[in-house]
PDB file of C-alpha atoms in Angstrom:
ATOM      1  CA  UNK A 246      -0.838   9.530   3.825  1.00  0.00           C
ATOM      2  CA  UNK A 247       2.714   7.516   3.419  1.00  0.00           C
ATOM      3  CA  UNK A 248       1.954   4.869   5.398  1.00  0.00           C
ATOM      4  CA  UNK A 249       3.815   1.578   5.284  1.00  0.00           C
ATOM      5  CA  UNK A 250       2.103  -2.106   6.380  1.00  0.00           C
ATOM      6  CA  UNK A 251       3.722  -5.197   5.885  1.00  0.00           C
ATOM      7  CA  UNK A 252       1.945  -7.981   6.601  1.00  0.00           C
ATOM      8  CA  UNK A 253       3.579 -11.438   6.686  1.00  0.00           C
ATOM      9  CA  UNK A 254       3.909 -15.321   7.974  1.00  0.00           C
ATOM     10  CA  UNK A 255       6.406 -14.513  10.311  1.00  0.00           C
ATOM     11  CA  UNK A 256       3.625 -16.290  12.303  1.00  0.00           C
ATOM     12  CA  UNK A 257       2.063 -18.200  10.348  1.00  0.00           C
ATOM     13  CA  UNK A 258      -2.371 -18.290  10.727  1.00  0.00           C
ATOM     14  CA  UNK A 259      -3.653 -21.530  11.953  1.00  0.00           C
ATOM     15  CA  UNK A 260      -7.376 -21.064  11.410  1.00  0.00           C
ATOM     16  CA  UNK A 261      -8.617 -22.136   8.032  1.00  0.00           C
ATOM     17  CA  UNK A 262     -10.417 -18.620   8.036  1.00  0.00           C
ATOM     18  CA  UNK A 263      -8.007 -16.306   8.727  1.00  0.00           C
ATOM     19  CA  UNK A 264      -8.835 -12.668   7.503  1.00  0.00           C
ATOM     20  CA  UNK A 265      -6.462 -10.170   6.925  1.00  0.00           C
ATOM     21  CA  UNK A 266      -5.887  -7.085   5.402  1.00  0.00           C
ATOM     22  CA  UNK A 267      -3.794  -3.896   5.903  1.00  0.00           C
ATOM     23  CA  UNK A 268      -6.808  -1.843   5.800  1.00  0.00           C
ATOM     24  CA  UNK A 269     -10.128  -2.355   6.839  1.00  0.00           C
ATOM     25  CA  UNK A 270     -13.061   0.278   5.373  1.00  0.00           C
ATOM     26  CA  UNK A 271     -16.297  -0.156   7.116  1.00  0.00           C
ATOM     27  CA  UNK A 272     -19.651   1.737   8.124  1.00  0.00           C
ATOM     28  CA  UNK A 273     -17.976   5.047   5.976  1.00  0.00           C
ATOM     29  CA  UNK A 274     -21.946   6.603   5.790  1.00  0.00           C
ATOM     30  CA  UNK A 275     -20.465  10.015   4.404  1.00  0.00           C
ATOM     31  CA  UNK A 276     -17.364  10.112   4.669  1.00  0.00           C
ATOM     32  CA  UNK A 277     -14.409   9.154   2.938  1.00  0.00           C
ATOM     33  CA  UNK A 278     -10.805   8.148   3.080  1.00  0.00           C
ATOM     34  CA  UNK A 279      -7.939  10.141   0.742  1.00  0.00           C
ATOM     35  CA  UNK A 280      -5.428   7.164   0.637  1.00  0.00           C
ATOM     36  CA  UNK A 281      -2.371   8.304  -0.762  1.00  0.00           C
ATOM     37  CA  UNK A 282       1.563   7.578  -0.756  1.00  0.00           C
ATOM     38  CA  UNK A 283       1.103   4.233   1.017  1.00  0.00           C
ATOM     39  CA  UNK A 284       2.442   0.898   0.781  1.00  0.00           C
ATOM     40  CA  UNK A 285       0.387  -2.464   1.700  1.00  0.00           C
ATOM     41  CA  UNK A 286       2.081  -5.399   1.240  1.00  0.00           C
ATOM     42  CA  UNK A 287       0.289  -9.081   2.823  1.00  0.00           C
ATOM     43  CA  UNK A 288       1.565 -11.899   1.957  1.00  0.00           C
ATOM     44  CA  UNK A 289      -0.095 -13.660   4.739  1.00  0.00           C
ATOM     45  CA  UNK A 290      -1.104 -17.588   4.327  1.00  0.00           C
ATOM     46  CA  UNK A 291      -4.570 -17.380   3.429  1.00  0.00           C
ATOM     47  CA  UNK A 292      -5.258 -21.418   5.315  1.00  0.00           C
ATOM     48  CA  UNK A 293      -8.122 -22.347   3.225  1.00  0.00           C
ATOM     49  CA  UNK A 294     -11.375 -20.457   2.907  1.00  0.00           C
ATOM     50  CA  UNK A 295      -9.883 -16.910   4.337  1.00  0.00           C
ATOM     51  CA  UNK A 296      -8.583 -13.741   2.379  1.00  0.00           C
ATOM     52  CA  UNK A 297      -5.082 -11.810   2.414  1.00  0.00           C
ATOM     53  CA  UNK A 298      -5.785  -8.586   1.014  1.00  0.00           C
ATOM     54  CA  UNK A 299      -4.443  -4.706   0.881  1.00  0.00           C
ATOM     55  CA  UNK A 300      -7.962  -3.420   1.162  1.00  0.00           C
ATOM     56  CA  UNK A 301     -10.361  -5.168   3.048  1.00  0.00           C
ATOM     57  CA  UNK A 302     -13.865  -3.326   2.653  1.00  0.00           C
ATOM     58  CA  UNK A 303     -17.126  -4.522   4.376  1.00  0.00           C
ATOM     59  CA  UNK A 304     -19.072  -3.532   1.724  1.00  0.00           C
ATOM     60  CA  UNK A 305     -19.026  -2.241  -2.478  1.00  0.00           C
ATOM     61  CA  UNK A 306     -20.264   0.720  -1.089  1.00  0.00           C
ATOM     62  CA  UNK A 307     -17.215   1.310   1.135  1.00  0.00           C
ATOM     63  CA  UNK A 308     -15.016   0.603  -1.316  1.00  0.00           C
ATOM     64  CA  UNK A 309     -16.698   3.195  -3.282  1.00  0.00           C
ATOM     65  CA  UNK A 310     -15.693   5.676  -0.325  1.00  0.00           C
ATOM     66  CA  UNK A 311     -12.289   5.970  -1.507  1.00  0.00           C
ATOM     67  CA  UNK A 312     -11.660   9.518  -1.810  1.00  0.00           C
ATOM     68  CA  UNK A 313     -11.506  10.376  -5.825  1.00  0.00           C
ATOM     69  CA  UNK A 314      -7.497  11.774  -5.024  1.00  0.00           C
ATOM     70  CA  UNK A 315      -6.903   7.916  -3.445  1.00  0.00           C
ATOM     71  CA  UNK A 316      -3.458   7.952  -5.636  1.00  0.00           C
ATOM     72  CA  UNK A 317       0.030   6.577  -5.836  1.00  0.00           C
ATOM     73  CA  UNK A 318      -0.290   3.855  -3.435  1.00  0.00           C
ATOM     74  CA  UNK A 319       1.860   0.462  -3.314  1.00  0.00           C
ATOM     75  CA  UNK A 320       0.153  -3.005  -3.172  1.00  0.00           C
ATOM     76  CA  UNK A 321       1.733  -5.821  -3.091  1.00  0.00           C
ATOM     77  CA  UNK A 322       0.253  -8.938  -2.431  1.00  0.00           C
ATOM     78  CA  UNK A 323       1.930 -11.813  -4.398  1.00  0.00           C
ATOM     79  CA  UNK A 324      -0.185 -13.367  -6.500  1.00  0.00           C
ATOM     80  CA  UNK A 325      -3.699 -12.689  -6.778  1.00  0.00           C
ATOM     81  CA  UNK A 326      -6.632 -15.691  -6.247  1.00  0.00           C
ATOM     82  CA  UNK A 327      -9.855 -16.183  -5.009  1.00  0.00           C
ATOM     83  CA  UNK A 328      -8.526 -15.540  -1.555  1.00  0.00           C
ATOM     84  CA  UNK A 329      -5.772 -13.196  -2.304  1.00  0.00           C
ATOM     85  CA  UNK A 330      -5.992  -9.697  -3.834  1.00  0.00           C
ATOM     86  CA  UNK A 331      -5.456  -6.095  -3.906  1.00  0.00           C
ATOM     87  CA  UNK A 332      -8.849  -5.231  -2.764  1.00  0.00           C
ATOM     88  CA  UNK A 333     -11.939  -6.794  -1.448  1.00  0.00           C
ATOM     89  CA  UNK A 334     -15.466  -5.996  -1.150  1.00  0.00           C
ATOM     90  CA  UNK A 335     -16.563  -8.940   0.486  1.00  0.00           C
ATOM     91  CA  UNK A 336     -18.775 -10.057  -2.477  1.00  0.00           C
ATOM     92  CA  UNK A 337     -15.695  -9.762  -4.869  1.00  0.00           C
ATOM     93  CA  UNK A 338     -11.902 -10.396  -4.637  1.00  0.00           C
ATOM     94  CA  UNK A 339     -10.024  -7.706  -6.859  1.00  0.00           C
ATOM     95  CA  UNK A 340      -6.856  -9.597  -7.560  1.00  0.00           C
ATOM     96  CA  UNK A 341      -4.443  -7.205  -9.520  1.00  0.00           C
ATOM     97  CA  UNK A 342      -4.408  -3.762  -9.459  1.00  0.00           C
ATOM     98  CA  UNK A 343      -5.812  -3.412 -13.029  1.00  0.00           C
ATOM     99  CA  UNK A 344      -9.256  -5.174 -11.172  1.00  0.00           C
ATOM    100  CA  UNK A 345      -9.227  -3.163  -8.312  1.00  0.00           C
ATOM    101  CA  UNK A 346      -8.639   0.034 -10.788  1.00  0.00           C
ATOM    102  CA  UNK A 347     -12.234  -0.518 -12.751  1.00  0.00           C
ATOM    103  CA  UNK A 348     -13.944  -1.817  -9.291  1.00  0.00           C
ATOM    104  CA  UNK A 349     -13.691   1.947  -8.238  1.00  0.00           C
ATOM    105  CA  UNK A 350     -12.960   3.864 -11.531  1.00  0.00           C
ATOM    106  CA  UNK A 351     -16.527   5.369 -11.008  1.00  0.00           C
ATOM    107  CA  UNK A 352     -19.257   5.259  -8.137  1.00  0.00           C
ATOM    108  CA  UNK A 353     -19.673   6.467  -4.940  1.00  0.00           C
ATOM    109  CA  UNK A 354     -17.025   9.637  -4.748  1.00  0.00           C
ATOM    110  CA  UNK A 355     -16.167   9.554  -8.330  1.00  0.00           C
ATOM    111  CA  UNK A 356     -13.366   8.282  -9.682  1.00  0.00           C
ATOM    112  CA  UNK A 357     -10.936   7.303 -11.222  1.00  0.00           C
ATOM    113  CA  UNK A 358      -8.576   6.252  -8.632  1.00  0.00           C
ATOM    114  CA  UNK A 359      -5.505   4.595  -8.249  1.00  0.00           C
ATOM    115  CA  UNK A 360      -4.048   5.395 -11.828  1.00  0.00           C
ATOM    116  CA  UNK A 361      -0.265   6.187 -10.500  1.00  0.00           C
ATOM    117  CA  UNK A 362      -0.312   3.473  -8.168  1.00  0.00           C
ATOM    118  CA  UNK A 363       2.208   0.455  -8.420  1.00  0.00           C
ATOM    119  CA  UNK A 364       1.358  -3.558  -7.726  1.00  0.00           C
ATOM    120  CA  UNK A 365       5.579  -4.531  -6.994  1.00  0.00           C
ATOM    121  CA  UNK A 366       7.282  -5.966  -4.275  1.00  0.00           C
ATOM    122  CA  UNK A 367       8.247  -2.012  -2.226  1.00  0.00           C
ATOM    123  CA  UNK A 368      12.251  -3.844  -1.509  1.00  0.00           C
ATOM    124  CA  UNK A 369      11.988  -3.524   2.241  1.00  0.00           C
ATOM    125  CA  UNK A 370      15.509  -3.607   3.961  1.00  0.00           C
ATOM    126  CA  UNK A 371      14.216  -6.838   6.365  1.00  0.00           C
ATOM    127  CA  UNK A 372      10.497  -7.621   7.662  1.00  0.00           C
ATOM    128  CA  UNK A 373      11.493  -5.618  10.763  1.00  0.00           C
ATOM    129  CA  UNK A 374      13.105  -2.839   9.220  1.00  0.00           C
ATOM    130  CA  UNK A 375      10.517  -0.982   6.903  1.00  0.00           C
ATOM    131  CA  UNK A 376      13.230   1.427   5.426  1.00  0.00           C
ATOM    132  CA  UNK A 377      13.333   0.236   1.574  1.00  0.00           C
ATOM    133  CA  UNK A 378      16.127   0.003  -0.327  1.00  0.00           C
ATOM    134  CA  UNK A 379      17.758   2.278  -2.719  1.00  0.00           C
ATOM    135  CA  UNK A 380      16.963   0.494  -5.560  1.00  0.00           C
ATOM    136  CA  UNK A 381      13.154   0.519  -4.496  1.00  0.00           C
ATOM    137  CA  UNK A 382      10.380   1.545  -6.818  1.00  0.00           C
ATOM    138  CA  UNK A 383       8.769   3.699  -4.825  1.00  0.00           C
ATOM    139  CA  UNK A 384      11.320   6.707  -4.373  1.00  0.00           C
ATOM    140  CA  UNK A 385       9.645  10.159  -6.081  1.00  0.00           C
ATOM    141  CA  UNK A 386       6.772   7.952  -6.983  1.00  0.00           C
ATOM    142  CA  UNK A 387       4.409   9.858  -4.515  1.00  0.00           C
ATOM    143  CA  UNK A 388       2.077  12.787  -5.057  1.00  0.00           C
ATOM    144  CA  UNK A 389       2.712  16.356  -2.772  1.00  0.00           C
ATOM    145  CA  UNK A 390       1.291  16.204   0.419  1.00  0.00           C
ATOM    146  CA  UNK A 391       4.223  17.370   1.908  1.00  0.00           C
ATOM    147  CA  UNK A 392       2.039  20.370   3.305  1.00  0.00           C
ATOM    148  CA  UNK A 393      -0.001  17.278   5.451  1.00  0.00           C
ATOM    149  CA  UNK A 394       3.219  15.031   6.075  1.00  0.00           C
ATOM    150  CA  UNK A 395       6.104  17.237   5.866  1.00  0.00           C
ATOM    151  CA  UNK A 396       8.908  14.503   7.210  1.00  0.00           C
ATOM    152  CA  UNK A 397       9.092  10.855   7.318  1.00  0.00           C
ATOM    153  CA  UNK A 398       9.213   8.188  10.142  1.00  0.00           C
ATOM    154  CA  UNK A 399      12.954   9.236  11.156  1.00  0.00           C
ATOM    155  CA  UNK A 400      12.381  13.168  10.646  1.00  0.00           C
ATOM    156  CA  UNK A 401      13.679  13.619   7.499  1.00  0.00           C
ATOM    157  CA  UNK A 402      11.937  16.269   4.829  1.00  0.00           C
ATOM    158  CA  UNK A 403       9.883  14.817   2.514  1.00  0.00           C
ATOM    159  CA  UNK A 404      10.939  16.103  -1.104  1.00  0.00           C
ATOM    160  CA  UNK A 405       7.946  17.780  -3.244  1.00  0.00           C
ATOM    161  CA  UNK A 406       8.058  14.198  -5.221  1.00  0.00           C
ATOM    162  CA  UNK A 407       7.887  12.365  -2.162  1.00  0.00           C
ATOM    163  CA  UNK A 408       8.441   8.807  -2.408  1.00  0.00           C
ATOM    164  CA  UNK A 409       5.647   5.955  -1.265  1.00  0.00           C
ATOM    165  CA  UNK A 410       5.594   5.225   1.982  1.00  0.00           C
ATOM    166  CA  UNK A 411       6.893   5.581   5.402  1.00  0.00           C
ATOM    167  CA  UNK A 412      10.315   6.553   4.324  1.00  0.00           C
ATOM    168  CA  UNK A 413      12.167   9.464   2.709  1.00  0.00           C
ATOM    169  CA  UNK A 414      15.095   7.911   1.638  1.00  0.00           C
ATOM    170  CA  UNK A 415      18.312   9.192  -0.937  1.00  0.00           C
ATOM    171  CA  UNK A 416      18.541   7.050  -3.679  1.00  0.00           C
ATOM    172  CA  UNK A 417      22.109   5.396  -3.624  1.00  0.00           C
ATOM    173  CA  UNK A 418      25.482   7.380  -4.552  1.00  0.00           C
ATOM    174  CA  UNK A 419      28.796   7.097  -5.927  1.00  0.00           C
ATOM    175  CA  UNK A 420      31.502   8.287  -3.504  1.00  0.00           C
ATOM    176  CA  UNK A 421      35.030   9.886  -4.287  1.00  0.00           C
ATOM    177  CA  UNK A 422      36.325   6.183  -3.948  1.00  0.00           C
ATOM    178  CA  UNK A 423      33.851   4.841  -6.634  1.00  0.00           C
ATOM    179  CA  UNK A 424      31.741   2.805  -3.881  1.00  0.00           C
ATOM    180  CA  UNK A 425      28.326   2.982  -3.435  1.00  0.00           C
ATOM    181  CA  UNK A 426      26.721   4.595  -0.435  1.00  0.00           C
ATOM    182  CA  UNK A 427      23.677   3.751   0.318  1.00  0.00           C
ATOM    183  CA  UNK A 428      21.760   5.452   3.231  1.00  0.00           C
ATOM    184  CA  UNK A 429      19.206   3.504   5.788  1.00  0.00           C
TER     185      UNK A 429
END
């Protein structure tokens, strides 16, 4: 839960098959993965014949493994094409969010999944800093885990309405003087 990956061409991928993917699901047998409050952003140079993706399953039946609470997540990916997408099963790029939603609306844990979640740039302060901004979609967007991840990468309480991601953050203010404070 409230994860952040940001994926990008700081160093750009020379082979024309580059893979890559802020989370890989493979060889799941049983189990299952409750993926919630998270943001994946890629927008890694796909060279050719490879695939930037969020979700990189090795198989429709992984994908299917999503647990049926996999909710309020953040993908971002730029925009979607036979090499770039939300999700991937290997046999099929899911391009938007809307195609990833019906790919696993129903199978394998039951579904639906992914209703709340958002397909928007997250507004990260820099590629190094993954504190978002004030203004960023994802604050209170989350779902309560906050009984599982009770504070955020610097400490801080998560709220009951957590937001997405890695950070807690306090959306901007007004102070005394009429400026805005924003925190990091």
């Amino acid at each position: 839960y409230n994860n952040s990956v940001y994926l990008n061409d700081a160093t750009p991928p020379t082979p024309a098959n580059h893979q890559s993917a802020c989370l890989y699901v493979a060889n799941m047998g049983t189990g299952s993965v409750d993926f919630r409050n998270n943001i994946l952003v890629n927008t890694m140079s796909t060279n050719g014949t490879g695939k930037a993706v969020g979700i990189f399953a090795s198989a429709n039946s992984n994908l299917l493994r999503l647990a049926s609470t996999t909710n309020n997540n953040l993908y971002f990916i730029g925009t979607g094409s036979a090499t770039r997408g939300v999700s991937t099963d290997v046999a099929v790029i899911y391009q938007t969010l809307a195609t990833h939603q019906a790919a696993v609306a129903t199978g394998g844990l039951g579904g639906p999944r992914d209703l709340l979640s958002l397909e928007i740039n997250p507004q990260f302060h820099t590629l190094s800093n993954l504190h978002v901004l004030p203004t960023s979609p994802t604050s209170n967007a989350g779902s309560d885990v906050t009984s599982i991840v009770a504070t955020d990468i610097d400490g801080e309480t998560r709220t009951a309405t957590p937001d997405i991601g890695a950070d807690e953050f306090v959306a901007a203010t007004a102070s005394a003087s009429g400026s805005i404070t924003s925190p990091t």
